[in-house]
Short mmCIF file of C-alpha atoms in Angstrom, two decimals:
data_model
loop_
_atom_site.label_atom_id
_atom_site.label_comp_id
_atom_site.label_asym_id
_atom_site.label_seq_id
_atom_site.Cartn_x
_atom_site.Cartn_y
_atom_site.Cartn_z
CA MET D 115 132.81 30.72 21.97
CA THR D 116 131.61 30.55 18.31
CA PHE D 117 131.16 26.79 18.39
CA LEU D 118 129.67 26.66 21.92
CA SER D 119 126.92 29.43 20.89
CA LEU D 120 126.09 27.65 17.59
CA ALA D 121 125.72 24.32 19.44
CA LEU D 122 123.82 25.40 22.17
CA ALA D 123 121.28 27.40 19.81
CA MET D 124 120.91 24.71 17.54
CA LEU D 125 120.04 22.23 20.63
CA LEU D 126 117.48 24.61 21.71
CA ALA D 127 116.02 25.39 18.33
CA VAL D 128 115.47 21.82 17.68
CA LYS D 129 113.61 21.38 21.13
CA ALA D 130 111.73 24.49 20.38
CA ASN D 131 110.58 23.28 17.08
CA GLU D 132 109.10 20.10 18.78
CA VAL D 133 107.17 22.10 21.37
CA ILE D 134 103.33 22.03 20.74
CA GLN D 135 101.75 23.63 23.74
CA GLY D 136 102.99 26.93 24.90
CA ALA D 137 105.33 27.19 21.97
CA ARG D 138 105.19 30.94 21.76
CA THR D 139 106.21 31.48 25.45
CA TYR D 140 108.96 29.17 25.24
CA LYS D 141 110.35 30.79 22.17
CA THR D 142 110.03 34.21 23.49
CA MET D 143 112.02 33.18 26.69
CA LEU D 144 114.82 32.16 24.37
CA MET D 145 114.95 35.08 22.27
CA TRP D 146 114.56 38.12 24.86
CA ALA D 147 118.36 38.24 25.54
CA TYR D 148 118.73 39.40 21.70
CA ALA D 149 117.49 42.86 23.04
CA ILE D 150 120.17 43.32 25.68
CA ALA D 151 123.26 45.38 24.57
CA PRO D 152 126.55 43.85 25.16
CA PRO D 153 127.48 46.29 27.92
CA VAL D 154 124.36 45.72 29.62
CA ALA D 155 124.98 42.01 29.35
CA GLY D 156 128.40 42.57 30.97
CA LEU D 157 126.93 44.63 33.84
CA MET D 158 124.52 41.75 34.60
CA GLY D 159 127.40 39.29 34.66
CA ASN D 160 129.34 41.58 37.06
CA LEU D 161 126.31 41.22 39.41
CA MET D 162 126.18 37.56 39.17
CA PHE D 163 129.72 36.97 39.62
CA ASN D 164 130.31 39.76 42.32
CA PRO D 165 132.32 38.33 45.13
CA LEU D 166 129.83 39.82 47.86
CA ILE D 167 126.49 39.52 46.18
CA GLY D 168 126.85 37.38 43.14
CA ASP D 169 124.83 34.08 42.91
CA LEU D 170 126.99 32.40 40.39
CA TYR D 171 130.20 33.28 42.45
CA TYR D 172 128.79 31.60 45.29
CA PHE D 173 127.50 28.56 43.54
CA LEU D 174 130.76 27.87 41.63
CA ASN D 175 132.80 28.23 44.93
CA ALA D 176 130.26 26.04 46.81
CA MET D 177 130.79 23.29 44.22
CA GLY D 178 134.50 23.35 45.00
CA TRP D 179 135.72 25.49 42.34
CA ASP D 180 138.02 28.16 43.90
CA PHE D 181 136.66 30.81 41.45
CA ASN D 182 138.12 34.19 41.59
CA HIS D 183 137.81 36.02 38.09
CA LYS D 184 139.54 39.10 39.44
CA LEU D 185 143.00 37.09 40.08
CA ASP D 186 142.64 34.03 37.81
CA SER D 187 143.04 34.33 34.19
CA PHE D 188 141.05 31.22 33.33
CA ASP D 189 138.15 32.27 35.35
CA ALA D 190 138.10 35.64 33.88
CA GLY D 191 138.16 34.07 30.38
CA PHE D 192 135.23 31.79 31.49
CA VAL D 193 133.30 34.81 32.68
CA VAL D 194 133.56 36.64 29.54
CA VAL D 195 132.91 33.42 27.31
CA LEU D 196 129.89 32.48 29.27
CA ILE D 197 128.26 36.17 28.97
CA ALA D 198 129.31 36.41 25.25
CA VAL D 199 127.63 33.08 24.60
CA TRP D 200 124.45 33.67 26.49
CA LYS D 201 124.17 37.08 24.55
CA GLN D 202 124.76 35.46 21.15
CA VAL D 203 122.65 32.15 21.70
CA SER D 204 119.35 34.05 21.34
CA VAL D 205 120.36 35.47 17.75
CA ASN D 206 121.60 31.92 16.59
CA PHE D 207 118.49 30.42 18.05
CA ILE D 208 116.20 32.63 15.77
CA PHE D 209 118.02 31.83 12.50
CA PHE D 210 118.26 28.03 13.31
CA LEU D 211 114.61 27.98 14.30
CA SER D 212 113.67 29.70 11.10
CA GLY D 213 115.81 27.23 9.14
CA LEU D 214 114.02 24.38 10.99
CA GLN D 215 110.56 25.52 10.13
CA GLY D 216 111.43 26.18 6.46
CA ILE D 217 112.26 22.33 6.04
CA PRO D 218 109.10 20.79 4.13
CA LYS D 219 106.90 18.45 6.13
CA SER D 220 107.03 15.98 3.40
CA VAL D 221 110.75 15.79 3.74
CA ILE D 222 110.24 15.43 7.67
CA GLU D 223 107.76 12.76 7.34
CA ALA D 224 109.74 10.68 4.67
CA ALA D 225 112.95 10.92 6.91
CA THR D 226 110.77 9.65 9.91
CA ILE D 227 109.70 6.60 7.90
CA ASP D 228 113.03 5.93 6.74
CA CYS D 229 114.81 6.37 9.94
CA LYS D 230 113.53 5.84 13.37
CA SER D 231 116.57 7.19 15.30
CA ASN D 232 116.04 10.75 16.00
CA LEU D 233 119.80 11.33 16.36
CA ARG D 234 120.65 9.72 13.25
CA ARG D 235 117.78 11.45 11.35
CA PHE D 236 119.27 14.83 12.55
CA TRP D 237 122.63 14.29 11.24
CA THR D 238 121.65 12.66 7.86
CA MET D 239 118.70 15.05 7.06
CA THR D 240 118.21 18.14 9.61
CA PHE D 241 121.79 19.37 9.85
CA PRO D 242 122.68 19.16 6.12
CA LEU D 243 119.37 21.15 5.10
CA LEU D 244 120.55 23.83 7.87
CA ALA D 245 124.01 24.02 6.11
CA PRO D 246 123.42 27.37 4.48
CA THR D 247 122.04 28.87 7.85
CA THR D 248 125.05 27.45 9.63
CA PHE D 249 127.58 28.85 7.40
CA PHE D 250 126.01 32.44 7.61
CA LEU D 251 125.75 32.09 11.31
CA VAL D 252 129.64 30.90 11.63
CA VAL D 253 130.46 34.24 9.63
CA ILE D 254 128.69 36.45 11.74
CA ASN D 255 129.60 34.85 15.14
CA ILE D 256 133.25 34.97 14.32
CA THR D 257 132.68 38.73 13.52
CA TYR D 258 130.90 39.10 16.62
CA ALA D 259 133.80 37.35 18.67
CA PHE D 260 136.12 39.95 17.20
CA PHE D 261 134.09 43.19 17.78
CA GLU D 262 130.98 42.66 19.86
CA THR D 263 132.56 41.24 22.81
CA PHE D 264 134.14 44.69 23.56
CA GLY D 265 131.49 45.86 25.46
CA ILE D 266 131.29 42.66 27.58
CA ILE D 267 135.22 42.80 28.36
CA ASP D 268 134.95 46.68 29.17
CA THR D 269 132.29 46.14 31.72
CA THR D 270 133.33 42.89 33.35
CA THR D 271 137.11 42.58 33.44
CA GLY D 272 138.67 45.38 31.75
CA GLY D 273 141.02 43.23 29.92
CA ALA D 274 142.34 41.77 33.28
CA PRO D 275 143.91 40.04 35.06
CA GLY D 276 147.24 40.60 33.29
CA GLY D 277 145.48 41.24 30.00
CA SER D 278 144.34 37.56 29.67
CA THR D 279 141.02 38.85 28.40
CA ASN D 280 142.28 41.57 26.41
CA THR D 281 141.33 41.05 22.66
CA LEU D 282 142.79 42.98 19.61
CA VAL D 283 139.71 45.29 19.52
CA TYR D 284 139.96 46.21 23.10
CA LYS D 285 143.61 46.70 22.84
CA VAL D 286 143.22 49.10 19.91
CA PHE D 287 140.75 51.01 22.31
CA THR D 288 143.21 51.05 25.39
CA ASP D 289 146.12 51.98 23.30
CA GLY D 290 144.45 54.81 21.58
CA PHE D 291 142.26 56.35 24.32
CA ARG D 292 143.86 55.35 27.63
CA GLY D 293 147.60 55.08 26.48
CA ASN D 294 147.12 57.99 24.02
CA ASP D 295 149.01 56.11 21.27
CA LEU D 296 146.83 56.96 18.27
CA GLY D 297 149.49 55.87 15.75
CA GLY D 298 149.89 52.50 17.13
CA SER D 299 146.20 52.10 17.73
CA SER D 300 145.53 53.06 14.06
CA ALA D 301 147.90 50.36 12.95
CA GLN D 302 146.48 47.77 15.02
CA SER D 303 142.98 48.65 13.61
CA VAL D 304 144.31 48.18 10.12
CA VAL D 305 145.95 44.80 10.94
CA LEU D 306 142.43 43.99 12.62
CA MET D 307 140.53 44.70 9.46
CA LEU D 308 143.12 42.64 7.15
CA MET D 309 142.61 39.58 9.79
CA VAL D 310 139.05 39.77 9.58
CA LEU D 311 138.94 40.05 5.84
CA ALA D 312 141.25 37.22 5.31
CA LEU D 313 139.29 34.98 7.59
CA THR D 314 136.14 35.87 5.93
CA VAL D 315 137.69 35.02 2.37
CA VAL D 316 139.00 31.69 3.82
CA GLN D 317 135.48 30.79 5.11
CA PHE D 318 133.71 31.47 1.69
CA ARG D 319 136.55 29.77 -0.23
CA LEU D 320 136.77 26.58 1.79
CA ILE D 321 133.79 26.23 3.87
CA GLU D 322 131.15 27.35 1.46
CA ARG D 323 132.08 24.70 -1.05
CA LYS D 324 130.44 22.01 1.26
CA VAL D 325 127.51 23.93 1.66
CA HIS D 326 124.48 22.96 -0.50
CA TYR D 327 121.68 25.57 -1.20
#
């Protein structure tokens, strides 16, 4: 989910940075999802994937995919990931676009003269200059995947089918408030905190070494 949302946001930011006419409208359309809360995004996904009225449900089945997120664990995971990525892309887009607009024009012009290939120029000049922004977004997106997807899961699948979409954060909630196992839920929350802390330390120790500010 983190890789998909970052890749899609970077692609949209690069394209938005090239827009000359109607740039403000184009950027606003890409950023408006940032204002939507995760539970609201989950409710919107419920409508889109509803077996009775959902346009995306009918579209996927019309393409030959026997789609049923109520019974199939892969389909349920697909729904959660799709909604979570859509919700997070706008945040990543804002940061990537700001990073792109912060690149000096002289550097861009020099790179254009030295390299005619847009793809090669992106990987050799643009992407390395976006490394600090990318590193920051990797950290916050992994944190988002751990915690912010709670609202989406609760309003779309509820951890079903068979617990296939049940994250650790959602399990802490269900065990503590629905199963009334407050002791086990508290222990799981401590484990979750240690996992996120360890992952953050690894990111700063290993990934940040390759980031040039």
